[in-house]
Coordinates of N, CA, C and O in Angstrom, one line a residue:
M1 N 78.1 80.9 95.4 CA 79.0 81.9 94.8 C 80.3 81.1 94.5 O 80.8 80.4 95.4
N2 N 80.9 81.3 93.3 CA 82.1 80.6 93.0 C 83.3 81.3 93.7 O 83.3 82.5 93.8
E3 N 84.2 80.4 94.1 CA 85.4 81.0 94.8 C 86.2 81.7 93.7 O 86.5 81.2 92.6
P4 N 86.6 82.9 94.0 CA 87.5 83.6 93.0 C 88.8 83.0 92.8 O 89.3 82.3 93.7
V5 N 89.4 83.2 91.7 CA 90.8 82.7 91.4 C 91.8 83.7 91.9 O 91.8 84.8 91.5
Y6 N 92.6 83.2 92.8 CA 93.6 84.1 93.4 C 94.9 84.1 92.6 O 96.0 83.9 93.1
A7 N 94.8 84.4 91.3 CA 96.0 84.5 90.5 C 96.4 86.0 90.4 O 95.6 86.9 90.2
M8 N 97.7 86.2 90.7 CA 98.2 87.5 90.9 C 98.6 88.1 89.5 O 99.1 87.4 88.7
S9 N 98.4 89.4 89.4 CA 98.9 90.1 88.2 C 100.2 90.8 88.6 O 100.9 91.4 87.8
W10 N 100.4 91.0 89.9 CA 101.6 91.6 90.4 C 102.6 90.4 90.8 O 102.2 89.3 91.2
P11 N 103.9 90.7 90.9 CA 104.8 89.7 91.5 C 104.4 89.6 93.0 O 104.0 90.5 93.7
R12 N 104.5 88.3 93.5 CA 104.1 88.0 94.8 C 104.8 88.9 95.9 O 104.2 89.4 96.8
A13 N 106.1 89.1 95.7 CA 106.9 89.9 96.6 C 106.4 91.3 96.7 O 106.3 91.9 97.8
L14 N 106.0 91.9 95.6 CA 105.5 93.3 95.6 C 104.1 93.3 96.3 O 103.9 94.2 97.1
F15 N 103.3 92.3 96.1 CA 102.0 92.3 96.8 C 102.2 92.2 98.3 O 101.6 92.9 99.1
V16 N 103.1 91.3 98.7 CA 103.3 91.1 100.1 C 103.9 92.4 100.8 O 103.5 92.8 101.8
W17 N 104.8 93.0 100.1 CA 105.4 94.3 100.6 C 104.3 95.3 100.7 O 104.2 96.0 101.8
E18 N 103.5 95.5 99.7 CA 102.4 96.5 99.8 C 101.4 96.2 100.8 O 100.9 97.1 101.5
A19 N 101.0 94.9 101.0 CA 100.0 94.5 102.0 C 100.6 94.8 103.4 O 99.8 95.3 104.2
H20 N 101.8 94.5 103.6 CA 102.4 94.8 104.9 C 102.5 96.3 105.2 O 102.3 96.7 106.3
R21 N 102.8 97.0 104.1 CA 102.8 98.5 104.3 C 101.4 99.0 104.7 O 101.3 99.9 105.5
I22 N 100.4 98.5 104.0 CA 99.0 98.9 104.4 C 98.7 98.5 105.8 O 98.2 99.3 106.6
L23 N 99.1 97.3 106.2 CA 98.8 96.9 107.6 C 99.5 97.7 108.6 O 99.0 98.0 109.7
Q24 N 100.7 98.2 108.3 CA 101.5 99.0 109.2 C 101.1 100.5 109.2 O 101.2 101.2 110.3
T25 N 100.6 101.1 108.1 CA 100.4 102.5 108.0 C 99.0 103.0 107.9 O 98.7 104.1 108.2
A26 N 98.0 102.1 107.5 CA 96.7 102.5 107.2 C 95.9 102.8 108.5 O 96.0 102.0 109.4
P27 N 95.3 104.0 108.6 CA 94.4 104.2 109.8 C 93.3 103.2 109.7 O 92.9 102.7 108.6
E28 N 92.8 102.8 110.9 CA 91.8 101.7 110.9 C 90.6 102.0 110.0 O 90.1 101.2 109.3
H29 N 90.1 103.3 110.0 CA 89.0 103.7 109.2 C 89.3 103.6 107.6 O 88.3 103.7 106.8
K30 N 90.5 103.6 107.2 CA 90.9 103.5 105.8 C 91.3 102.1 105.4 O 91.5 101.9 104.2
L31 N 91.5 101.2 106.3 CA 92.1 99.9 106.0 C 91.2 99.1 105.0 O 91.7 98.5 104.0
R32 N 89.9 99.2 105.1 CA 89.0 98.4 104.2 C 89.1 99.0 102.8 O 89.3 98.3 101.8
L33 N 89.1 100.3 102.7 CA 89.2 101.0 101.4 C 90.6 100.7 100.7 O 90.6 100.3 99.5
W34 N 91.7 100.8 101.5 CA 93.0 100.6 100.9 C 93.2 99.1 100.5 O 93.8 98.8 99.5
T35 N 92.7 98.2 101.3 CA 92.8 96.8 101.0 C 92.0 96.4 99.8 O 92.5 95.7 98.9
G36 N 90.8 97.0 99.6 CA 90.0 96.7 98.4 C 90.7 97.2 97.2 O 90.7 96.5 96.1
H37 N 91.3 98.4 97.3 CA 92.0 98.9 96.1 C 93.2 98.0 95.8 O 93.5 97.7 94.6
L38 N 93.9 97.6 96.8 CA 95.1 96.7 96.6 C 94.6 95.4 95.9 O 95.3 94.9 94.9
L39 N 93.6 94.8 96.3 CA 93.1 93.6 95.8 C 92.7 93.7 94.3 O 92.9 92.8 93.5
R40 N 92.0 94.8 94.0 CA 91.6 95.1 92.6 C 92.9 95.2 91.7 O 92.8 94.8 90.5
E41 N 93.9 95.8 92.2 CA 95.1 96.0 91.3 C 96.0 94.8 91.3 O 96.6 94.5 90.2
A42 N 96.2 94.0 92.4 CA 97.2 93.0 92.5 C 96.7 91.6 91.9 O 97.6 90.8 91.6
F43 N 95.4 91.4 91.8 CA 94.9 90.1 91.4 C 94.2 90.3 90.0 O 93.6 91.3 89.7
E44 N 94.3 89.2 89.2 CA 93.6 89.2 87.9 C 92.1 89.2 88.1 O 91.4 89.8 87.3
D45 N 91.6 88.6 89.1 CA 90.1 88.4 89.3 C 89.6 89.4 90.2 O 89.9 89.4 91.4
D46 N 88.7 90.3 89.7 CA 88.1 91.3 90.6 C 87.2 90.7 91.6 O 86.8 91.3 92.6
G47 N 86.9 89.4 91.4 CA 86.0 88.7 92.4 C 86.6 88.7 93.8 O 85.9 88.6 94.8
I48 N 87.9 88.7 93.9 CA 88.6 88.7 95.2 C 88.2 90.0 96.0 O 87.8 89.9 97.2
A49 N 88.3 91.1 95.4 CA 87.9 92.4 96.0 C 86.4 92.4 96.3 O 86.0 92.8 97.4
E50 N 85.6 91.8 95.4 CA 84.1 91.7 95.6 C 83.8 90.9 96.8 O 82.9 91.2 97.6
V51 N 84.5 89.7 97.0 CA 84.3 88.8 98.1 C 84.6 89.6 99.4 O 83.9 89.5 100.4
F52 N 85.8 90.2 99.4 CA 86.3 91.0 100.5 C 85.2 92.1 100.9 O 84.8 92.2 102.1
E53 N 84.8 92.9 99.9 CA 83.8 93.9 100.2 C 82.5 93.4 100.7 O 81.9 93.9 101.6
A54 N 82.0 92.3 100.1 CA 80.7 91.7 100.5 C 80.8 91.2 101.9 O 79.8 91.4 102.7
K55 N 81.9 90.6 102.3 CA 82.0 90.1 103.7 C 81.8 91.3 104.7 O 81.0 91.2 105.6
F56 N 82.5 92.4 104.5 CA 82.5 93.5 105.5 C 81.2 94.3 105.3 O 80.8 94.9 106.3
E57 N 80.6 94.3 104.2 CA 79.3 95.0 104.0 C 78.3 94.3 104.8 O 77.4 94.9 105.5
A58 N 78.3 92.9 104.7 CA 77.3 92.1 105.5 C 77.5 92.3 107.0 O 76.5 92.5 107.7
L59 N 78.7 92.4 107.4 CA 79.0 92.6 108.9 C 78.5 94.0 109.3 O 77.9 94.1 110.4
N60 N 78.7 95.0 108.4 CA 78.3 96.3 108.8 C 76.7 96.4 108.8 O 76.2 97.0 109.7
N61 N 76.1 95.7 107.8 CA 74.6 95.8 107.8 C 74.0 95.1 109.0 O 73.0 95.5 109.6
A62 N 74.7 94.0 109.4 CA 74.2 93.3 110.6 C 74.3 94.2 111.8 O 73.4 94.3 112.7
A63 N 75.4 95.0 111.9 CA 75.5 95.9 113.1 C 74.5 97.0 113.0 O 73.9 97.4 114.1
V64 N 74.2 97.5 111.8 CA 73.2 98.6 111.7 C 71.8 98.1 112.1 O 71.1 98.8 112.8
W65 N 71.5 96.9 111.8 CA 70.1 96.3 112.1 C 70.1 95.7 113.5 O 69.1 95.2 113.9
G66 N 71.1 95.9 114.3 CA 71.1 95.4 115.7 C 71.2 93.9 115.9 O 70.8 93.4 116.9
V67 N 71.7 93.2 114.9 CA 71.9 91.8 115.0 C 72.9 91.6 116.1 O 74.0 92.2 116.1
P68 N 72.6 90.7 117.1 CA 73.6 90.5 118.2 C 75.0 90.0 117.6 O 75.0 89.2 116.7
S69 N 76.0 90.6 118.1 CA 77.3 90.2 117.6 C 77.7 88.8 118.2 O 77.5 88.6 119.3
M70 N 78.2 88.0 117.3 CA 78.7 86.7 117.7 C 80.2 86.8 117.9 O 80.8 87.7 117.4
P71 N 80.8 85.9 118.6 CA 82.2 85.9 118.7 C 82.8 85.8 117.3 O 82.4 85.0 116.5
T72 N 83.7 86.6 117.0 CA 84.3 86.7 115.6 C 85.6 86.1 115.5 O 86.4 86.1 116.5
A73 N 85.9 85.6 114.4 CA 87.3 85.1 114.1 C 88.1 86.3 113.7 O 87.6 87.4 113.4
S74 N 89.4 86.2 113.8 CA 90.3 87.3 113.5 C 90.1 87.8 112.1 O 90.4 88.9 111.7
S75 N 89.7 86.9 111.2 CA 89.5 87.2 109.8 C 88.2 88.0 109.6 O 87.9 88.3 108.4
D76 N 87.5 88.3 110.6 CA 86.2 89.1 110.5 C 86.5 90.6 110.6 O 85.6 91.4 110.7
T77 N 87.8 91.0 110.5 CA 88.1 92.4 110.4 C 88.9 92.5 109.1 O 89.6 91.6 108.7
P78 N 88.9 93.7 108.5 CA 89.8 93.9 107.3 C 91.2 93.5 107.6 O 91.9 92.9 106.8
R79 N 91.7 93.9 108.7 CA 93.1 93.7 109.1 C 93.4 92.2 109.2 O 94.3 91.6 108.6
G80 N 92.5 91.5 109.9 CA 92.6 90.0 110.0 C 92.5 89.3 108.7 O 93.2 88.3 108.5
W81 N 91.6 89.8 107.9 CA 91.4 89.1 106.6 C 92.6 89.2 105.7 O 93.1 88.2 105.1
L82 N 93.2 90.4 105.7 CA 94.4 90.6 104.9 C 95.6 89.8 105.5 O 96.4 89.2 104.7
Q83 N 95.7 89.7 106.8 CA 96.8 88.9 107.4 C 96.6 87.4 107.1 O 97.5 86.7 106.8
A84 N 95.3 87.0 107.1 CA 95.0 85.6 106.8 C 95.4 85.3 105.3 O 95.9 84.2 105.0
L85 N 95.1 86.2 104.4 CA 95.4 86.1 103.0 C 97.0 86.0 102.8 O 97.5 85.1 102.1
L86 N 97.7 86.8 103.5 CA 99.2 86.8 103.4 C 99.8 85.5 104.0 O 100.8 85.0 103.5
S87 N 99.1 84.9 104.9 CA 99.7 83.6 105.5 C 99.3 82.4 104.7 O 99.8 81.3 105.0
D88 N 98.4 82.5 103.7 CA 97.9 81.4 102.9 C 98.6 81.4 101.6 O 98.1 82.0 100.6
E89 N 99.8 80.7 101.5 CA 100.6 80.7 100.3 C 99.8 80.2 99.1 O 100.0 80.6 97.9
K90 N 98.8 79.2 99.3 CA 98.0 78.7 98.2 C 97.2 79.7 97.5 O 96.8 79.5 96.3
R91 N 96.9 80.8 98.2 CA 96.0 81.8 97.6 C 96.8 82.9 96.9 O 96.2 83.8 96.3
L92 N 98.1 82.8 96.9 CA 98.9 83.8 96.2 C 99.6 83.2 95.0 O 100.8 83.1 95.0
K93 N 98.8 82.8 94.1 CA 99.3 82.1 92.9 C 99.8 83.1 91.9 O 99.2 84.1 91.6
P94 N 101.0 82.8 91.3 CA 101.5 83.7 90.2 C 100.5 83.6 89.0 O 99.9 82.6 88.7
Y95 N 100.3 84.7 88.4 CA 99.5 84.8 87.2 C 100.1 84.1 86.0 O 101.3 84.3 85.7
K96 N 99.4 83.3 85.3 CA 99.8 82.7 84.1 C 98.9 83.1 83.0 O 97.7 82.6 83.0
P97 N 99.3 83.9 82.0 CA 98.4 84.2 81.0 C 98.0 83.0 80.2 O 98.7 82.1 80.0
P98 N 96.7 83.0 79.6 CA 96.3 81.9 78.8 C 97.2 81.8 77.6 O 97.6 82.7 77.0
V99 N 97.4 80.5 77.1 CA 98.1 80.3 75.9 C 97.1 79.8 74.9 O 96.4 78.8 75.0
Y100 N 96.9 80.6 73.8 CA 95.9 80.3 72.8 C 96.4 79.4 71.7 O 97.6 79.1 71.6
Y101 N 95.4 78.9 70.9 CA 95.7 77.9 69.9 C 96.9 78.1 69.1 O 97.7 77.2 69.0
A102 N 97.0 79.3 68.5 CA 98.1 79.5 67.6 C 99.5 79.3 68.2 O 100.4 78.7 67.7
E103 N 99.6 79.8 69.5 CA 100.9 79.6 70.2 C 101.1 78.2 70.6 O 102.2 77.7 70.6
R104 N 100.0 77.5 71.0 CA 100.2 76.1 71.5 C 100.5 75.2 70.3 O 101.2 74.2 70.5
H105 N 100.1 75.5 69.1 CA 100.3 74.6 68.0 C 101.3 75.1 66.9 O 101.4 74.5 65.8
S106 N 102.0 76.1 67.2 CA 103.0 76.6 66.3 C 104.4 76.0 66.7 O 104.8 76.1 67.8
S107 N 105.1 75.6 65.7 CA 106.4 75.1 65.9 C 107.4 76.2 65.9 O 108.5 76.1 66.5
N108 N 107.1 77.3 65.3 CA 108.0 78.4 65.2 C 107.3 79.6 65.7 O 106.5 80.3 65.0
L109 N 107.6 80.0 67.0 CA 106.9 81.1 67.6 C 107.2 82.4 66.9 O 106.4 83.4 67.0
A110 N 108.3 82.5 66.2 CA 108.7 83.7 65.4 C 107.6 84.1 64.4 O 107.4 85.2 64.1
D111 N 107.0 83.0 63.9 CA 105.9 83.3 62.8 C 104.7 84.0 63.4 O 104.0 84.7 62.7
I112 N 104.4 83.8 64.7 CA 103.2 84.4 65.2 C 103.4 85.5 66.2 O 102.5 86.1 66.7
G113 N 104.7 85.8 66.5 CA 105.0 86.8 67.5 C 104.6 88.2 67.1 O 104.6 88.5 65.9
P114 N 104.2 89.0 68.0 CA 103.8 90.4 67.7 C 105.1 91.2 67.3 O 106.2 90.8 67.7
D115 N 104.9 92.3 66.6 CA 106.0 93.2 66.3 C 106.2 94.1 67.5 O 105.5 95.1 67.7
T116 N 107.2 93.6 68.4 CA 107.3 94.3 69.6 C 107.9 95.7 69.5 O 107.8 96.5 70.5
R117 N 108.4 96.1 68.4 CA 108.9 97.5 68.2 C 107.7 98.5 68.4 O 107.9 99.5 68.9
Y118 N 106.5 98.1 68.1 CA 105.4 99.0 68.2 C 104.5 98.7 69.4 O 104.0 99.6 70.0
S119 N 104.3 97.4 69.7 CA 103.3 97.1 70.7 C 103.8 97.6 72.1 O 103.0 97.9 72.9
F120 N 105.1 97.6 72.4 CA 105.5 98.1 73.7 C 105.1 99.5 73.9 O 104.6 99.9 74.9
A121 N 105.4 100.4 72.9 CA 105.0 101.8 73.1 C 103.5 102.0 73.2 O 103.0 102.7 74.1
E122 N 102.7 101.3 72.4 CA 101.3 101.3 72.5 C 100.8 100.8 73.8 O 99.9 101.5 74.5
D123 N 101.3 99.7 74.3 CA 100.9 99.1 75.5 C 101.3 100.1 76.7 O 100.5 100.2 77.7
F124 N 102.4 100.7 76.6 CA 102.8 101.6 77.7 C 101.9 102.8 77.8 O 101.5 103.2 78.9
I125 N 101.5 103.4 76.6 CA 100.6 104.5 76.7 C 99.2 104.1 77.2 O 98.6 104.8 78.0
E126 N 98.8 102.9 76.9 CA 97.5 102.4 77.5 C 97.6 102.3 79.0 O 96.7 102.6 79.7
L127 N 98.8 101.8 79.4 CA 99.0 101.6 80.8 C 99.1 103.0 81.6 O 98.5 103.1 82.6
V128 N 99.7 104.0 81.0 CA 99.7 105.3 81.6 C 98.3 105.9 81.7 O 97.9 106.4 82.7
E129 N 97.5 105.7 80.6 CA 96.1 106.1 80.7 C 95.3 105.4 81.8 O 94.6 106.1 82.5
E130 N 95.5 104.1 81.9 CA 94.8 103.4 83.0 C 95.2 103.8 84.4 O 94.4 104.0 85.3
M131 N 96.6 104.0 84.5 CA 97.1 104.4 85.8 C 96.7 105.8 86.1 O 96.4 106.2 87.3
S132 N 96.5 106.7 85.1 CA 96.1 108.0 85.3 C 94.7 108.1 85.8 O 94.3 108.8 86.8
R133 N 93.8 107.2 85.3 CA 92.4 107.1 85.7 C 92.4 106.7 87.2 O 91.4 107.0 87.9
A134 N 93.3 105.9 87.6 CA 93.4 105.4 89.0 C 94.1 106.4 89.9 O 94.2 106.1 91.1
G135 N 94.5 107.5 89.4 CA 95.1 108.6 90.2 C 96.6 108.4 90.5 O 97.1 109.0 91.5
Y136 N 97.3 107.7 89.7 CA 98.8 107.6 89.9 C 99.6 108.8 89.6 O 100.8 108.8 90.0
F137 N 99.1 109.7 88.8 CA 99.9 110.8 88.3 C 99.2 112.1 88.7 O 98.9 112.9 87.8
P138 N 99.0 112.4 90.0 CA 98.2 113.6 90.4 C 98.9 114.9 90.0 O 98.2 115.9 89.8
K139 N 100.2 115.0 89.9 CA 100.8 116.2 89.5 C 100.8 116.5 88.0 O 100.5 117.6 87.6
I140 N 101.1 115.5 87.2 CA 101.2 115.7 85.8 C 99.9 115.5 85.1 O 99.5 116.1 84.1
L141 N 99.1 114.5 85.5 CA 97.8 114.2 84.9 C 96.7 114.1 85.9 O 96.1 113.0 86.2
P142 N 96.4 115.2 86.5 CA 95.4 115.2 87.6 C 94.0 114.9 87.1 O 93.7 115.2 86.0
K143 N 93.2 114.3 88.0 CA 91.8 114.0 87.6 C 91.1 115.4 87.7 O 91.3 116.1 88.6
I144 N 90.3 115.7 86.7 CA 89.6 117.0 86.6 C 88.1 116.7 86.7 O 87.5 116.0 85.9
C145 N 87.5 117.3 87.8 CA 86.1 117.1 88.0 C 85.3 118.0 87.0 O 85.7 119.2 86.9
E146 N 84.3 117.5 86.3 CA 83.6 118.3 85.3 C 82.9 119.5 85.8 O 82.8 120.5 85.1
D147 N 82.4 119.5 87.0 CA 81.6 120.6 87.6 C 82.5 121.5 88.4 O 82.0 122.4 89.1
E148 N 83.8 121.3 88.4 CA 84.7 122.1 89.2 C 85.6 123.0 88.3 O 86.0 122.6 87.2
T149 N 85.7 124.2 88.7 CA 86.6 125.1 87.9 C 87.9 125.1 88.8 O 88.0 125.9 89.7
G150 N 88.8 124.3 88.4 CA 90.0 124.2 89.2 C 91.1 125.1 88.7 O 90.9 126.0 87.9
P151 N 92.4 124.8 89.0 CA 93.5 125.6 88.5 C 93.7 125.4 87.0 O 93.0 124.5 86.4
E152 N 94.5 126.2 86.5 CA 94.8 126.1 85.0 C 95.2 124.6 84.7 O 95.8 124.0 85.4
T153 N 94.8 124.3 83.5 CA 95.2 122.9 83.0 C 96.7 122.9 82.8 O 97.3 123.9 82.5
I154 N 97.2 121.7 83.0 CA 98.7 121.5 82.9 C 99.0 121.3 81.5 O 98.3 120.5 80.8
D155 N 100.0 121.9 81.0 CA 100.5 121.7 79.6 C 101.5 120.5 79.7 O 102.7 120.7 79.9
V156 N 101.0 119.3 79.5 CA 101.8 118.1 79.7 C 102.9 118.0 78.6 O 104.0 117.6 78.9
S157 N 102.5 118.5 77.4 CA 103.5 118.4 76.3 C 104.8 119.3 76.7 O 105.9 118.9 76.5
K158 N 104.5 120.5 77.3 CA 105.6 121.3 77.7 C 106.4 120.7 78.8 O 107.7 120.7 78.8
D159 N 105.7 120.1 79.8 CA 106.5 119.5 80.9 C 107.3 118.3 80.4 O 108.4 118.1 80.8
L160 N 106.7 117.5 79.5 CA 107.5 116.4 78.9 C 108.7 116.9 78.1 O 109.8 116.3 78.2
R161 N 108.5 117.9 77.3 CA 109.6 118.5 76.6 C 110.7 119.0 77.5 O 111.9 118.7 77.3
R162 N 110.4 119.7 78.5 CA 111.4 120.2 79.5 C 112.1 119.1 80.2 O 113.3 119.2 80.4
A163 N 111.4 118.1 80.6 CA 112.0 117.0 81.4 C 112.8 116.0 80.5 O 113.9 115.6 80.9
T164 N 112.3 115.7 79.4 CA 112.9 114.6 78.6 C 113.8 115.1 77.4 O 114.5 114.4 76.8
K165 N 113.7 116.4 77.1 CA 114.4 117.1 76.0 C 113.9 116.5 74.7 O 114.6 116.4 73.7
Q166 N 112.7 115.9 74.6 CA 112.1 115.3 73.5 C 110.8 116.1 73.1 O 110.1 116.5 74.1
V167 N 110.4 116.2 71.9 CA 109.2 116.8 71.5 C 108.1 115.7 71.5 O 108.1 114.9 70.6
I168 N 107.2 115.8 72.4 CA 106.1 114.8 72.5 C 104.8 115.6 72.7 O 104.6 116.3 73.6
V169 N 103.9 115.4 71.8 CA 102.6 116.0 71.8 C 101.7 115.1 72.7 O 101.4 114.0 72.3
W170 N 101.2 115.6 73.8 CA 100.4 114.9 74.7 C 98.9 115.4 74.6 O 98.7 116.6 74.6
P171 N 97.9 114.5 74.6 CA 98.0 113.1 74.8 C 98.4 112.4 73.5 O 98.1 112.9 72.4
L172 N 98.9 111.2 73.7 CA 99.4 110.4 72.5 C 98.3 109.3 72.2 O 97.7 108.7 73.1
T173 N 98.0 109.1 70.9 CA 97.2 108.0 70.5 C 98.1 106.8 70.4 O 99.3 106.9 70.4
S174 N 97.5 105.6 70.3 CA 98.3 104.4 70.1 C 99.1 104.5 68.8 O 100.3 104.1 68.8
L175 N 98.6 105.0 67.7 CA 99.3 105.1 66.5 C 100.5 106.1 66.7 O 101.6 105.8 66.2
Q176 N 100.3 107.2 67.3 CA 101.4 108.2 67.5 C 102.5 107.5 68.4 O 103.7 107.7 68.1
A177 N 102.0 106.7 69.4 CA 103.0 106.1 70.3 C 103.8 105.1 69.5 O 105.1 104.9 69.7
S178 N 103.2 104.4 68.6 CA 103.9 103.3 67.8 C 105.0 103.9 66.9 O 105.9 103.3 66.5
L179 N 104.8 105.2 66.6 CA 105.8 105.9 65.7 C 106.9 106.6 66.4 O 107.8 107.1 65.8
L180 N 106.9 106.6 67.7 CA 107.9 107.3 68.5 C 109.3 106.5 68.4 O 109.3 105.3 68.4
P181 N 110.4 107.2 68.3 CA 111.7 106.5 68.4 C 111.9 105.8 69.7 O 111.4 106.3 70.7
E182 N 112.6 104.8 69.7 CA 112.8 103.9 70.9 C 113.3 104.8 72.1 O 112.8 104.6 73.2
P183 N 114.4 105.6 71.9 CA 114.8 106.4 73.0 C 113.8 107.3 73.7 O 113.7 107.5 74.9
T184 N 112.8 107.8 72.8 CA 111.8 108.6 73.3 C 110.8 107.8 74.2 O 110.4 108.3 75.2
V185 N 110.5 106.6 73.7 CA 109.6 105.7 74.5 C 110.2 105.4 75.9 O 109.6 105.5 76.9
Y186 N 111.5 105.1 75.9 CA 112.2 104.8 77.2 C 112.3 106.0 78.1 O 112.2 105.9 79.3
S187 N 112.4 107.2 77.5 CA 112.4 108.4 78.2 C 111.0 108.6 78.9 O 110.9 109.0 80.0
L188 N 109.9 108.3 78.1 CA 108.6 108.4 78.7 C 108.4 107.4 79.9 O 107.8 107.8 80.9
V189 N 108.9 106.2 79.7 CA 108.8 105.2 80.8 C 109.5 105.8 82.0 O 108.9 105.7 83.1
E190 N 110.7 106.3 81.9 CA 111.4 106.8 83.1 C 110.7 108.1 83.7 O 110.5 108.2 84.9
Y191 N 110.2 108.9 82.8 CA 109.5 110.1 83.2 C 108.2 109.8 84.1 O 108.0 110.3 85.2
F192 N 107.4 108.9 83.5 CA 106.2 108.5 84.2 C 106.4 107.7 85.5 O 105.7 107.8 86.5
N193 N 107.5 106.9 85.5 CA 107.9 106.3 86.7 C 108.2 107.3 87.8 O 107.8 107.2 89.0
D194 N 108.9 108.4 87.4 CA 109.3 109.4 88.4 C 108.0 110.2 88.9 O 108.0 110.7 90.0
Q195 N 107.0 110.3 88.0 CA 105.8 111.1 88.4 C 104.8 110.3 89.2 O 103.9 110.8 89.8
A196 N 104.9 108.9 89.2 CA 103.9 108.1 89.8 C 103.9 108.3 91.3 O 105.0 108.4 91.9

C-alpha cells in the first residue's frame, strides 16, 4: 500500500486546533468517527482517513475473532494515533496546488487568469452545497431523508431575504451565482458563515 500524501487543504493551525478540540471533548466511543471525519476534510488525500480506518478496523476484527492481544503502542488507539500525527511535523505539510503548463510557461499571468468576478461566486455556491451535504447548515439547509416525513420544508429564499435584505432565489445555480452583484455575494458569505 502506498503511503498517503499528508498534504493539508486546511491551514495547519486550524487542523491542530480542531484535532486538540477533538482530543479534549470527544467521548471515547466517538473519537474514531470524529477523527476520520477530520482527516477527510483537512487533508487533500482521502487515503489518510482510509489508512486510519483500516488500522482500527483490523484491530477490531482481531478482537472479535479472539486473537490474543499483543502489547500495543500508544498509536494503536485512535487517540494515540491522532496525538502521534500532531507531533510529527513532517506529516502536516501545507497543500500546494499543482501548477499546470499554461501557468508555468506564461510570462504574463494576466493573459491566463480566470475572471474572478464570476468564479468566486460560483465557487462559493459549490462550497455551500458541499458543506450542506456534510451537514454544516442543519438549521437552514437540513438533510432531508427521502423516507421520512419531517417538518415543513424551510423557505431558504425567505430566510435569506429577511437576513440579508437581498432578493435571492434559493437554490442558486452557478450561472445565477455568477450574475449576483458583489455586495450580495459577500452578504451570502457572511450569512452562511453565521449559519455553519
